[in-house]
Short mmCIF file of C-alpha atoms and ligand atoms in Angstrom, two decimals:
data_model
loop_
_atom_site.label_atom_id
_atom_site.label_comp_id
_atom_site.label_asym_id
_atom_site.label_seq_id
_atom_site.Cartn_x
_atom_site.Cartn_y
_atom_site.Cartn_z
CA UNK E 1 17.44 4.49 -19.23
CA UNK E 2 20.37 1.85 -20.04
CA UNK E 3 20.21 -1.39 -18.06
CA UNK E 4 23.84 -1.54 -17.96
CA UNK E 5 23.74 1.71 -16.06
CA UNK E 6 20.94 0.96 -14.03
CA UNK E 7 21.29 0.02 -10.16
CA UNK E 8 19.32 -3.17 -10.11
CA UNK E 9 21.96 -5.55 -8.84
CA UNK E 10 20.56 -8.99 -9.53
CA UNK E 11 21.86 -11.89 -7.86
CA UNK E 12 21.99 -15.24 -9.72
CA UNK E 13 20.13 -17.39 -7.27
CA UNK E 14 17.14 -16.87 -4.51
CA UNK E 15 19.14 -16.05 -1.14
CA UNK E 16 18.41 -18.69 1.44
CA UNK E 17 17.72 -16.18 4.72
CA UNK E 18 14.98 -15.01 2.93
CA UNK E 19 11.32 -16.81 3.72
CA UNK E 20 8.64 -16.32 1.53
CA UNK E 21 8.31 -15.52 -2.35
CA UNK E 22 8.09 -11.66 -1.62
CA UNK E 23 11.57 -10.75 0.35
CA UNK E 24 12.99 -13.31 -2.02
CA UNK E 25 12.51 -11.48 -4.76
CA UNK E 26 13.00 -8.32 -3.69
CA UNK E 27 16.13 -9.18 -2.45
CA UNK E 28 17.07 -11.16 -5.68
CA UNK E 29 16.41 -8.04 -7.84
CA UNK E 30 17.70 -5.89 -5.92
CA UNK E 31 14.57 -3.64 -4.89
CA UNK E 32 16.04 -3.65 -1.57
CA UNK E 33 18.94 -3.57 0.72
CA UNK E 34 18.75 -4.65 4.67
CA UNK E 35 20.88 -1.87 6.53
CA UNK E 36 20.23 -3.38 10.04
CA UNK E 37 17.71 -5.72 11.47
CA UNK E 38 13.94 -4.86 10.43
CA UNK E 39 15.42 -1.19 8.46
CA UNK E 40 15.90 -1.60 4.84
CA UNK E 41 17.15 0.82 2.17
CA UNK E 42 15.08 1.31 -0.93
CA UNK E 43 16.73 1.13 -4.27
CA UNK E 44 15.80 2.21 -7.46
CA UNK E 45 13.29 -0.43 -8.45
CA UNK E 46 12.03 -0.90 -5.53
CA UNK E 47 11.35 2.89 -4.78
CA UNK E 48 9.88 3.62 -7.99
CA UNK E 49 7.17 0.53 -6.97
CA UNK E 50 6.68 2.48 -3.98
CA UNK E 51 6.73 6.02 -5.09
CA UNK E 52 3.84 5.07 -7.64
CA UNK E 53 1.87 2.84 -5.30
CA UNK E 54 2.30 6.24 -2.85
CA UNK E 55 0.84 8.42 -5.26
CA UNK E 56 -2.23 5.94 -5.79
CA UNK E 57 -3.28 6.26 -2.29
CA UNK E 58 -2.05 9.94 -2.62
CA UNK E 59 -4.98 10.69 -4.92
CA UNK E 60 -7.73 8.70 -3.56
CA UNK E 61 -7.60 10.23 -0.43
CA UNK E 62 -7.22 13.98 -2.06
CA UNK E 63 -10.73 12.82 -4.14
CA UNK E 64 -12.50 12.49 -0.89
CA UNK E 65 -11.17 15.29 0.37
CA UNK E 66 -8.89 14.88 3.11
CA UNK E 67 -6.05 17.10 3.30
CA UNK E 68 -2.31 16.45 2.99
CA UNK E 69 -0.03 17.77 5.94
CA UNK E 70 3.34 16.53 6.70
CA UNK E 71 4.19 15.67 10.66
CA UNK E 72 7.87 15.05 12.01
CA UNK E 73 8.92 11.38 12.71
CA UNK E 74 10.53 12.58 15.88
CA UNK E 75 8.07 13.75 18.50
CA UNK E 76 7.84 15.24 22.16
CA UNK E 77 6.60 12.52 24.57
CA UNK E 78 4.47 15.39 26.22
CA UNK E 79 2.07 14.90 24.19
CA UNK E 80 1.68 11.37 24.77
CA UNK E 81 1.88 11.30 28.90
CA UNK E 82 -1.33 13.45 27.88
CA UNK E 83 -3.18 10.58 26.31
CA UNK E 84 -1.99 7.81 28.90
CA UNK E 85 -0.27 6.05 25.91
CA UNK E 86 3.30 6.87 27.14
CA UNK E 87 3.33 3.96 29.51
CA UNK E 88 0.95 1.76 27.17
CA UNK E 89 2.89 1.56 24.11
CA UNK E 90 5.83 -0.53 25.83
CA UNK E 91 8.55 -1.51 24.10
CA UNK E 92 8.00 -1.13 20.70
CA UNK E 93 8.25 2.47 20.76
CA UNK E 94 11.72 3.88 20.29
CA UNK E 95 12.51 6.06 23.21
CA UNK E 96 15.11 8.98 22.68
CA UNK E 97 16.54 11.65 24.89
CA UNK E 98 18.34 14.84 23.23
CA UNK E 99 21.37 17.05 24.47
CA UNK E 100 19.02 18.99 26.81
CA UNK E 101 17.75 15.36 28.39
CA UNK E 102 14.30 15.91 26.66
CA UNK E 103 12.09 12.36 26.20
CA UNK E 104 11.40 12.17 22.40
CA UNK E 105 10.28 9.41 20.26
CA UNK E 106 10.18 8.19 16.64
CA UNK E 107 6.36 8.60 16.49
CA UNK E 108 4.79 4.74 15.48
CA UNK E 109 1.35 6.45 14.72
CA UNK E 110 0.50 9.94 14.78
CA UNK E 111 -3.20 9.95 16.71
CA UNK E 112 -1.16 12.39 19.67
CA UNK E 113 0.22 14.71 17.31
CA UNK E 114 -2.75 15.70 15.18
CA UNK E 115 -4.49 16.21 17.91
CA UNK E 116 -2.05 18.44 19.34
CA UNK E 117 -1.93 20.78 15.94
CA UNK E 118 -6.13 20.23 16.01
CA UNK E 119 -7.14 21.53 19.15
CA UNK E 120 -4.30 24.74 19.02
CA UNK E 121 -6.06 26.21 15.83
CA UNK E 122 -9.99 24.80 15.54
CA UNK E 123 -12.13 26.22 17.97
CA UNK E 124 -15.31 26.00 16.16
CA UNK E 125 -17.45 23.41 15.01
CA UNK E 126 -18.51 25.25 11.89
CA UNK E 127 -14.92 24.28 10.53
CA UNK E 128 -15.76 20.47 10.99
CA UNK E 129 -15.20 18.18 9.70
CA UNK E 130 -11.45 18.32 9.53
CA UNK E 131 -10.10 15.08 7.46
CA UNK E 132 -5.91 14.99 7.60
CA UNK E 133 -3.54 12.94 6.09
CA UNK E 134 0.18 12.36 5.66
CA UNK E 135 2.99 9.71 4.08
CA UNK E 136 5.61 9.59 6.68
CA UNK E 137 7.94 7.04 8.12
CA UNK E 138 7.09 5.25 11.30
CA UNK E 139 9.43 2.95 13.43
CA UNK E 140 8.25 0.20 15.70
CA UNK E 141 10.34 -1.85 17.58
CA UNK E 142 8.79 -5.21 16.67
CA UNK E 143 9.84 -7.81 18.89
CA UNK E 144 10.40 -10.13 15.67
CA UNK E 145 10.86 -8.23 12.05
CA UNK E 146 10.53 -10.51 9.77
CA UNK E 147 9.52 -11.15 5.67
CA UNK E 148 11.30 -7.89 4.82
CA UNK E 149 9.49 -4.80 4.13
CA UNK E 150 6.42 -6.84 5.39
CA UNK E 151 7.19 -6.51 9.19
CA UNK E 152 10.10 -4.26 9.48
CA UNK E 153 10.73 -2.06 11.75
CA UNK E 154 10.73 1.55 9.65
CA UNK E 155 8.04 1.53 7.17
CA UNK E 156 6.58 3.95 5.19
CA UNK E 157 2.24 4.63 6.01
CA UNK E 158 -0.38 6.77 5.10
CA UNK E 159 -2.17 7.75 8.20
CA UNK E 160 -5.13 9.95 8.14
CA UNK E 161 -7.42 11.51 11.04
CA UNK E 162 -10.82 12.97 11.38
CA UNK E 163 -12.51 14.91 13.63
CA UNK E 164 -16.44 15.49 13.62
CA UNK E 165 -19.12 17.21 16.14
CA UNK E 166 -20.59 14.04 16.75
CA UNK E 167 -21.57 10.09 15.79
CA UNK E 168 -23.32 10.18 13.39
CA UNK E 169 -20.50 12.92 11.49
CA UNK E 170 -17.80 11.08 11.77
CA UNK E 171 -19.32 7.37 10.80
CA UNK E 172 -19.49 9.88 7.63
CA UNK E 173 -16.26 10.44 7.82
CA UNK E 174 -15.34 6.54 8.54
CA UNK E 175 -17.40 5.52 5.46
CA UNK E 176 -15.92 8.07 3.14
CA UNK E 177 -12.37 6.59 4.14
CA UNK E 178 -14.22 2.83 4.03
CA UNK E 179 -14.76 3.98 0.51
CA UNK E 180 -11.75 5.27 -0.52
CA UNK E 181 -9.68 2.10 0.73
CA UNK E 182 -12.04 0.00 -1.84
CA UNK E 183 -11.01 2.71 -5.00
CA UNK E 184 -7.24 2.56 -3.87
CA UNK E 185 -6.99 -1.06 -3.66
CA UNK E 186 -8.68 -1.76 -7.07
CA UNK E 187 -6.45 0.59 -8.45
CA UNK E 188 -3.70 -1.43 -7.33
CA UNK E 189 -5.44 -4.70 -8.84
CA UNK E 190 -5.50 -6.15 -5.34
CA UNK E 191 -8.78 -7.82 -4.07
CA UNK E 192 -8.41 -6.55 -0.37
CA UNK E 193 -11.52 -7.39 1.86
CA UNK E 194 -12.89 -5.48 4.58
CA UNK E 195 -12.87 -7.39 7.71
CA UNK E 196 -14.36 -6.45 11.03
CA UNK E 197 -11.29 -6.02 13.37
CA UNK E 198 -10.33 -5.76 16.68
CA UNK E 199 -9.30 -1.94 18.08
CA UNK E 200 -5.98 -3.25 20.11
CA UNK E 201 -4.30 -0.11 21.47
CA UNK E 202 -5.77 2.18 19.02
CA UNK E 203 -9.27 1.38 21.06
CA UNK E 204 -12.35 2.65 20.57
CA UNK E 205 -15.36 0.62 18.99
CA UNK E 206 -15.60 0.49 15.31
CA UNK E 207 -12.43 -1.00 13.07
CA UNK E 208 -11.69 -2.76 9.77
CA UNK E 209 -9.19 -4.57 8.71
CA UNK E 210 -8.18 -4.54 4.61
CA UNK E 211 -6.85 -7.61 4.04
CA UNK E 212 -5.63 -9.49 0.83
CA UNK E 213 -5.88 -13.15 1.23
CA UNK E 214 -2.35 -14.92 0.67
CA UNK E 215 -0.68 -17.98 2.31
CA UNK E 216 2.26 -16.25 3.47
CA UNK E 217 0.26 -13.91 5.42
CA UNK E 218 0.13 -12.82 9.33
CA UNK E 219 -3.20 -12.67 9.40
CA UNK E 220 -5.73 -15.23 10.40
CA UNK E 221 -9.21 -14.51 8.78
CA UNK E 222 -13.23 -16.37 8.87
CA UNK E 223 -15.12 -14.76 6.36
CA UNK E 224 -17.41 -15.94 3.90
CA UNK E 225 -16.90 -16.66 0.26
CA UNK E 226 -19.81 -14.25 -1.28
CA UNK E 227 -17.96 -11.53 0.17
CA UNK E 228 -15.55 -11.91 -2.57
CA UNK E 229 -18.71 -10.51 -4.94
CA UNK E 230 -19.41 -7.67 -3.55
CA UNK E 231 -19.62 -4.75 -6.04
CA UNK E 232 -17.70 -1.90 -4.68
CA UNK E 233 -17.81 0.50 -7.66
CA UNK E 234 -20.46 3.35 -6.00
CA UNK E 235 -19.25 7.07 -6.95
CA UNK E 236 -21.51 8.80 -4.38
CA UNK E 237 -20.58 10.33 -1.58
CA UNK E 238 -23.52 10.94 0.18
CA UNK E 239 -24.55 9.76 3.42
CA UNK E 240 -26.80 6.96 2.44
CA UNK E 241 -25.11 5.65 -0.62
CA UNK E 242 -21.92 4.96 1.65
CA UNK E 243 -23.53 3.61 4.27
CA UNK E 244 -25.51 1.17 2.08
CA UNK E 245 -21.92 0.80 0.58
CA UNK E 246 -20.67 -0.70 3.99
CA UNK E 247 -23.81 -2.43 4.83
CA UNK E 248 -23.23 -4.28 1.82
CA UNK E 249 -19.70 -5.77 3.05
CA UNK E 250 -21.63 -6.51 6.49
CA UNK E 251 -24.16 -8.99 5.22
CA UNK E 252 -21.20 -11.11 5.24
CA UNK E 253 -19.37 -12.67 8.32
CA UNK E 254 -15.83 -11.92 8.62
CA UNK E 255 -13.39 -11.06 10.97
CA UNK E 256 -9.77 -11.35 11.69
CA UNK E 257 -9.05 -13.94 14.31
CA UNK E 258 -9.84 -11.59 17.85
CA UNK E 259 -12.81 -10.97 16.71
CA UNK E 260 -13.71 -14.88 15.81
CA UNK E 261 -16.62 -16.69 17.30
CA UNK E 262 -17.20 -20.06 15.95
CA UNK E 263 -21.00 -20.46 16.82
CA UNK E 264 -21.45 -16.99 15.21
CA UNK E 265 -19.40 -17.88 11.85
CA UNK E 266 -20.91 -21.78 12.16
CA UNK E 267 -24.37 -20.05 13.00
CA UNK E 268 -24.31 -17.17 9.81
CA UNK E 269 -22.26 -19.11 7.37
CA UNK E 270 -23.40 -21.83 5.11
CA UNK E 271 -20.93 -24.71 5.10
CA UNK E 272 -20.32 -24.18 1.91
CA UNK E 273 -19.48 -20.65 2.17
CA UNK E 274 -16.98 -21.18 4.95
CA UNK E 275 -13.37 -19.93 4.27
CA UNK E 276 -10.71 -20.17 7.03
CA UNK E 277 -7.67 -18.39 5.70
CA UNK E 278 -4.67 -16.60 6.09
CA UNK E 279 -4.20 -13.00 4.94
CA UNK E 280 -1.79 -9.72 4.62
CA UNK E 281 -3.22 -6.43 6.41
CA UNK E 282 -2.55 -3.61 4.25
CA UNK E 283 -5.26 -1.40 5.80
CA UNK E 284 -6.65 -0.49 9.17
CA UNK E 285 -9.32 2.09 9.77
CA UNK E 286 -11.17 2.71 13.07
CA UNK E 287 -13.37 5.05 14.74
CA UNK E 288 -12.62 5.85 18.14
CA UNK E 289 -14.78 8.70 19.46
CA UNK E 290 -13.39 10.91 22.07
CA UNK E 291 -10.14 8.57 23.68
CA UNK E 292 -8.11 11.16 22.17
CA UNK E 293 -9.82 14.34 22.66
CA UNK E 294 -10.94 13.89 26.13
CA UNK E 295 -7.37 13.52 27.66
CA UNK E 296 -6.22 16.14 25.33
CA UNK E 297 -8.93 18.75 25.57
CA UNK E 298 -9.97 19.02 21.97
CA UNK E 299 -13.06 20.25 21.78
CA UNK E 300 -15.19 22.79 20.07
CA UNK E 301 -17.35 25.20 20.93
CA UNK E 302 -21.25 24.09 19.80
CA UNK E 303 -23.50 26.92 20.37
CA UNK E 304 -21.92 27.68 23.18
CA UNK E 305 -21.58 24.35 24.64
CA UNK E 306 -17.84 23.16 24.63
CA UNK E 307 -17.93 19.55 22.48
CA UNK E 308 -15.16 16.92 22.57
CA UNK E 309 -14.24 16.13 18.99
CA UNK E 310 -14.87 12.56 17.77
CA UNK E 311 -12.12 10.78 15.97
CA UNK E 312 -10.72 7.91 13.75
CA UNK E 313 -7.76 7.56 12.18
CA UNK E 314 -7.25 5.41 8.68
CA UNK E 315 -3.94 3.76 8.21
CA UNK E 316 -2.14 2.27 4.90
CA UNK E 317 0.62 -0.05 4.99
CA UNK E 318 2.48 1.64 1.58
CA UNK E 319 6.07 0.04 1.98
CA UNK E 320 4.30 -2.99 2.83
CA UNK E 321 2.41 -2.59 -0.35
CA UNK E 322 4.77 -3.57 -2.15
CA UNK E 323 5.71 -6.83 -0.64
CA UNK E 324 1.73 -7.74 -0.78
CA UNK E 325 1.82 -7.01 -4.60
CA UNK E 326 4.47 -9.67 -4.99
CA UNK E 327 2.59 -11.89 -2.75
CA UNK E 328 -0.95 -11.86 -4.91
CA UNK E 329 0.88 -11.66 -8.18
CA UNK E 330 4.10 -13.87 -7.98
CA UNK E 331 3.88 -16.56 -9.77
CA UNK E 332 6.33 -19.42 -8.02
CA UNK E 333 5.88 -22.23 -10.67
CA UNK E 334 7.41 -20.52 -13.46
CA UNK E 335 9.18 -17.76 -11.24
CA UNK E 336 7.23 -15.05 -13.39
CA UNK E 337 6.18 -11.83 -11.61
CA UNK E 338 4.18 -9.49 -13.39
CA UNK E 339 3.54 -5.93 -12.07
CA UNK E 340 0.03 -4.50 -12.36
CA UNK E 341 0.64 -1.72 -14.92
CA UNK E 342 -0.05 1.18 -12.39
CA UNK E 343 3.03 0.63 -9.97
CA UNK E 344 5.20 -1.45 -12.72
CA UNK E 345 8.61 -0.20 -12.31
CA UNK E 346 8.76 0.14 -15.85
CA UNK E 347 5.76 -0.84 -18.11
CA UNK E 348 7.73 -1.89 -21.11
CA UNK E 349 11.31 -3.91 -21.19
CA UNK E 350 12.75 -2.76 -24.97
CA UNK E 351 15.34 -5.35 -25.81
CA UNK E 352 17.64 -5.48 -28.69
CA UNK E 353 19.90 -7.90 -30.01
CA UNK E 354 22.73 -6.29 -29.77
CA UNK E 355 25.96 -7.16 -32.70
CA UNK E 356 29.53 -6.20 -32.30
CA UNK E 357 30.67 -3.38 -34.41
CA UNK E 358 26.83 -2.04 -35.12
CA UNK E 359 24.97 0.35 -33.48
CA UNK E 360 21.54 0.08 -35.84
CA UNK E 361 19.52 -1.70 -33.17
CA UNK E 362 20.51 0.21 -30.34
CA UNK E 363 19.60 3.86 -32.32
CA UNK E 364 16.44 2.39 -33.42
CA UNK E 365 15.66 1.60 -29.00
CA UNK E 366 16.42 5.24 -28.53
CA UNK E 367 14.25 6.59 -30.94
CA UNK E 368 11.53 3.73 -29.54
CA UNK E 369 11.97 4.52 -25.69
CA UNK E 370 11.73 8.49 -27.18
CA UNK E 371 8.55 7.59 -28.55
CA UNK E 372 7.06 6.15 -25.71
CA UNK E 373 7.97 8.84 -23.05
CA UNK E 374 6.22 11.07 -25.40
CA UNK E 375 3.51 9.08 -24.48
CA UNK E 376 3.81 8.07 -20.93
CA UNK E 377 5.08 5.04 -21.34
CA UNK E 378 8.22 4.14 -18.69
CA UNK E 379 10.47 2.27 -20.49
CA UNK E 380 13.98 0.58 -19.97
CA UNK E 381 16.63 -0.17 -22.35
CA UNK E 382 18.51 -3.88 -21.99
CA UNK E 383 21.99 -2.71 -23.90
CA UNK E 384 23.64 -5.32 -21.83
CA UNK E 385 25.93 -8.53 -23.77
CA UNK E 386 23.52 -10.97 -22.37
CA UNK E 387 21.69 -13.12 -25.32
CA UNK E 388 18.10 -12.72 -26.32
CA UNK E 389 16.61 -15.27 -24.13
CA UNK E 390 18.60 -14.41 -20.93
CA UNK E 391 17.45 -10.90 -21.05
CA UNK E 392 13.54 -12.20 -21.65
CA UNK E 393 14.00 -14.37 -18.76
CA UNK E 394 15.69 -10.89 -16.24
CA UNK E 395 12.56 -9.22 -17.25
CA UNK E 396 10.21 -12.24 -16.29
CA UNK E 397 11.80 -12.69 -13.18
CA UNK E 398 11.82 -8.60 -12.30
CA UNK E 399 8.05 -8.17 -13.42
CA UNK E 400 8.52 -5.74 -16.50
CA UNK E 401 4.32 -6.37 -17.62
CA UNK E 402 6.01 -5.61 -21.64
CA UNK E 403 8.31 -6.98 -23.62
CA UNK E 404 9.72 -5.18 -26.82
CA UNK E 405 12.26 -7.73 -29.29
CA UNK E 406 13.86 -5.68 -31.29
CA UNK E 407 16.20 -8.91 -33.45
CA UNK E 408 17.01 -9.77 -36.70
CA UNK E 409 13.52 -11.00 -36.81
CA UNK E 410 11.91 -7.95 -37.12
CA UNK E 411 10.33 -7.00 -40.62
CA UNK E 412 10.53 -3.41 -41.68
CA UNK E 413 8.74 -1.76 -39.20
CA UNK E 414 7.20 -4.67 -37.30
CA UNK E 415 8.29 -5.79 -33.79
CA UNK E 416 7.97 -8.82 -31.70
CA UNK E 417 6.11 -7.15 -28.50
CA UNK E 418 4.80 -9.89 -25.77
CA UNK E 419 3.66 -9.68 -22.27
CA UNK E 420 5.13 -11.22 -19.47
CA UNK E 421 4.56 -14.90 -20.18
CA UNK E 422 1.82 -14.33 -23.03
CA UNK E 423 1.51 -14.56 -26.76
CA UNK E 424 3.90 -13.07 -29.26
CA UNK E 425 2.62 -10.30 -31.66
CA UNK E 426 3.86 -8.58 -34.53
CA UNK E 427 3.35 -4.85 -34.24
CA UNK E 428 4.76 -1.47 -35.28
CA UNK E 429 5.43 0.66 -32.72
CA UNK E 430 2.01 3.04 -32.87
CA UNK E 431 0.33 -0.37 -32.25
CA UNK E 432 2.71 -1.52 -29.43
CA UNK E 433 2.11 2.25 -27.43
CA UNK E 434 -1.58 1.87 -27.87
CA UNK E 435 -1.68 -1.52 -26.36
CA UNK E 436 -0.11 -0.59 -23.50
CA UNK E 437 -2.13 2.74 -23.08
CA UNK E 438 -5.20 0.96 -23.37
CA UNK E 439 -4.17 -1.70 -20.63
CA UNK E 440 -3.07 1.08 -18.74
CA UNK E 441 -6.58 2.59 -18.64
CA UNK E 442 -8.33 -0.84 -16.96
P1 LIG H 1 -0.05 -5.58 12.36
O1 LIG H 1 -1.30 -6.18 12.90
O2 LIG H 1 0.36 -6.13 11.01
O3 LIG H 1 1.07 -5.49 13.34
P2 LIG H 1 -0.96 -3.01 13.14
O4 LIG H 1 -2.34 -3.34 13.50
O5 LIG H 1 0.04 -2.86 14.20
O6 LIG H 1 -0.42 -4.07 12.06
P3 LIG H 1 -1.73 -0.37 12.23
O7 LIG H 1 -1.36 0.35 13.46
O8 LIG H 1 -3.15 -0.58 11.91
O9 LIG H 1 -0.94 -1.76 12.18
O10 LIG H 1 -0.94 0.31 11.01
C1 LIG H 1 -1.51 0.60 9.72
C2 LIG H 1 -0.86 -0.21 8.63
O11 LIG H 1 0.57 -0.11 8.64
C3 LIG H 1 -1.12 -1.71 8.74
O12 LIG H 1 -2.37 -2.04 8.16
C4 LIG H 1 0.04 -2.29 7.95
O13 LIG H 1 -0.27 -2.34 6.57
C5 LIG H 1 1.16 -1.31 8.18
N1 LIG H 1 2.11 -1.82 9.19
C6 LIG H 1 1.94 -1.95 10.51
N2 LIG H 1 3.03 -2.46 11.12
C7 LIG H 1 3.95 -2.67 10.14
C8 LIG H 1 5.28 -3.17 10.12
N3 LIG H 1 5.90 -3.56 11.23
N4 LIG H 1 5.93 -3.25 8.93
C9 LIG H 1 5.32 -2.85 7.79
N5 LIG H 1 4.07 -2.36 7.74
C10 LIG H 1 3.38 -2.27 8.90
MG1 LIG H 2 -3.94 -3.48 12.67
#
């Protein structure tokens, strides 16, 4: 790919309606573009963030086994007069009729729905558990969008449901998803905490909160420092391991602010220990038992005995993602972003020094960028008039983690190759690739 025939229309300077460092810059780069209030279009840089930060949480939750489905944005309100949550869900839900004067909504979560497709084909409970997942849009009227992509209106989630025989099944099923939240997060080099959380209209009795701690953030968290330690690298899957796994979170006070208590936190917390922060949701998972099933008669048959499933549903903010990304790894001082390697846009920026009337630099880029594909490396040509340093600074600012010089500086087959903000190197190009692949691989 040329830069000059890219669509990543830079502006020159930060525009002033935007708030904090994230919708700055995605707006600045162009990853973005606000159609109406709270409803954004996604352009090419900023979709490729998401499509790769999609995939992440794509394939942790296919490695614990849940299943991928795909469920309509529109849906019948039928199905939610059943669960009560018609009235309930107030304003924010978007309320549409069709030609025939049918209620329909664009769904905000999908806890209705499954259940709906659940209880008209499971029947047994030797077919449990039943873990479901899907990427879709949602819209929610918020009464304030704000921050950009951070609250918006329509955003993109991964929502995923479970349904078990009983307690003690689907606290299996929670923990497996508990799990899974801690692989996907560290894959996107984010340090998101679990937080005991409040239920809110999701209800029910057991909930977490993922939450990366940043400034900006809408979230107000108490938690305690050694939390931060926690070792979250176990591979098993069986009951015990993953419930130690959780237990190990517990030992540690914290909560998002409905939850707070300050003769608990003052009470369990050494002073020293004490963090009062702010934070960015980008997770939610809770276990809710039978609220759904009840109302909506899903049940199984148990030996003859007809059993109400139990339930939780796991939620990922992805389009948010991407604004939390900026938020943890911005860096304002300098105005330096770098992308972790696994949702980079493009891992390596290749930029020539391009001379009137000579094409040598620009041939030996296509044969480089060639190279790299053949090894998985996404890489963008700068063929654009701008000078050396102009382009180096572009590539800061949009968060390319490589840099590739190719000037009058380089020596036979030796490169300058930097990353964003670090040390220059000399390198030929079989040294560049496996610098990059080997990055790639932590
Ligand atoms: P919040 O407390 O931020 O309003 P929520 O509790 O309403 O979020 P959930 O119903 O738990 O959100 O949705 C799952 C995830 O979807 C959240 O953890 C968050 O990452 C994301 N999300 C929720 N609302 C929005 C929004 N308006 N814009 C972007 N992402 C959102
Ligand atoms: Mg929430």
């Amino acid at each position: 790919m040329y830069f000059s025939k890219s669509f990543v229309p830079i502006l020159k300077n930060n525009p002033t309606e935007a708030k904090i460092k994230s919708h700055q810059l995605m707006l600045r780069v162009g990853m973005i573009k606000q159609s109406s209030a709270g409803i954004y279009s996604w352009l090419p840089l900023g979709f490729k963030v998401m499509k790769k930060i999609e995939q992440i949480v794509r394939e942790e939750q296919d490695r614990i086994g849940v299943q991928e489905i795909l469920m309509p944005t529109i849906q019948s309100s039928e199905i939610w007069k059943e669960s009560g949550r018609y009235d309930d869900y107030g304003e924010e839900m978007l309320r549409i009729k069709d030609r025939q004067n049918r209620e329909m909504l664009y769904g905000p979560t999908n806890e209705e729905l499954v259940t709906e497709i659940f209880r008209s084909s499971i029947k047994s409970y030797k077919s449990l558990p039943q873990l479901l997942y899907h990427i879709q849009w949602k819209f929610r009227d918020e009464l304030r969008p704000r921050f950009g992509i951070m609250r918006c209106r329509e955003f993109y989630m991964k929502d995923a449901y479970s349904f078990d025989l009983n307690d003690d099944e689907a606290l299996f099923s929670y923990n497996k998803f508990f799990l899974s939240y801690l692989r996907t997060f560290k894959r996107l080099n984010l340090s998101a905490i679990p937080m005991a959380a409040d239920t809110g209209p999701i209800g029910g009795n057991l909930s977490h909160e993922f939450i990366i701690l940043a400034d900006t953030g809408e979230s107000k968290i108490f938690t305690d420092k050694r939390i931060f330690n926690v070792e979250s690298s176990s591979t098993l899957l069986d009951k015990n391991s993953l419930n130690d796994l959780r237990k190990q979170y517990e030992k540690y006070y914290s909560v998002t602010d409905e939850k707070f208590d300050r003769q608990e936190f003052e009470k369990l917390v050494p002073e020293e220990f004490r963090v009062n922060t702010k934070g960015i949701e980008v997770g939610h998972i809770f276990y809710f038992g039978d609220k759904y099933s009840k109302p909506m008669n899903a049940a199984v048959d148990f030996n003859g005995k007809k059993e109400f499933v139990k339930m939780g549903s796991y939620g990922i903010g992805v389009s948010r993602l991407v604004g939390a990304i900026i938020e943890a790894k911005y860096n304002d001082k300098d105005e330096i972003m770098k992308w972790p390697l696994s949702v980079a846009p493009y891992h390596c920026a290749i930029i020539p020094m391009i001379k009137k009337n000579d094409t040598t630099n620009i041939e030996k880029c296509n044969k480089i960028f060639e190279y790299f594909k053949s090894k998985n490396i996404d890489s963008i040509i700068d063929d654009t008039d701008e000078n050396i340093s102009a382009k180096i600074k572009k590539f800061n600012l949009i968060g390319i983690p490589y840099q590739l010089i190719i000037g009058n500086k380089a020596e036979g087959d030796l490169f300058e190759f930097s990353e964003v903000n670090g040390k220059t190197q000399k390198l030929n190009i079989e040294d560049v690739a496996s610098q990059i692949l080997k990055a790639k691989l932590n």
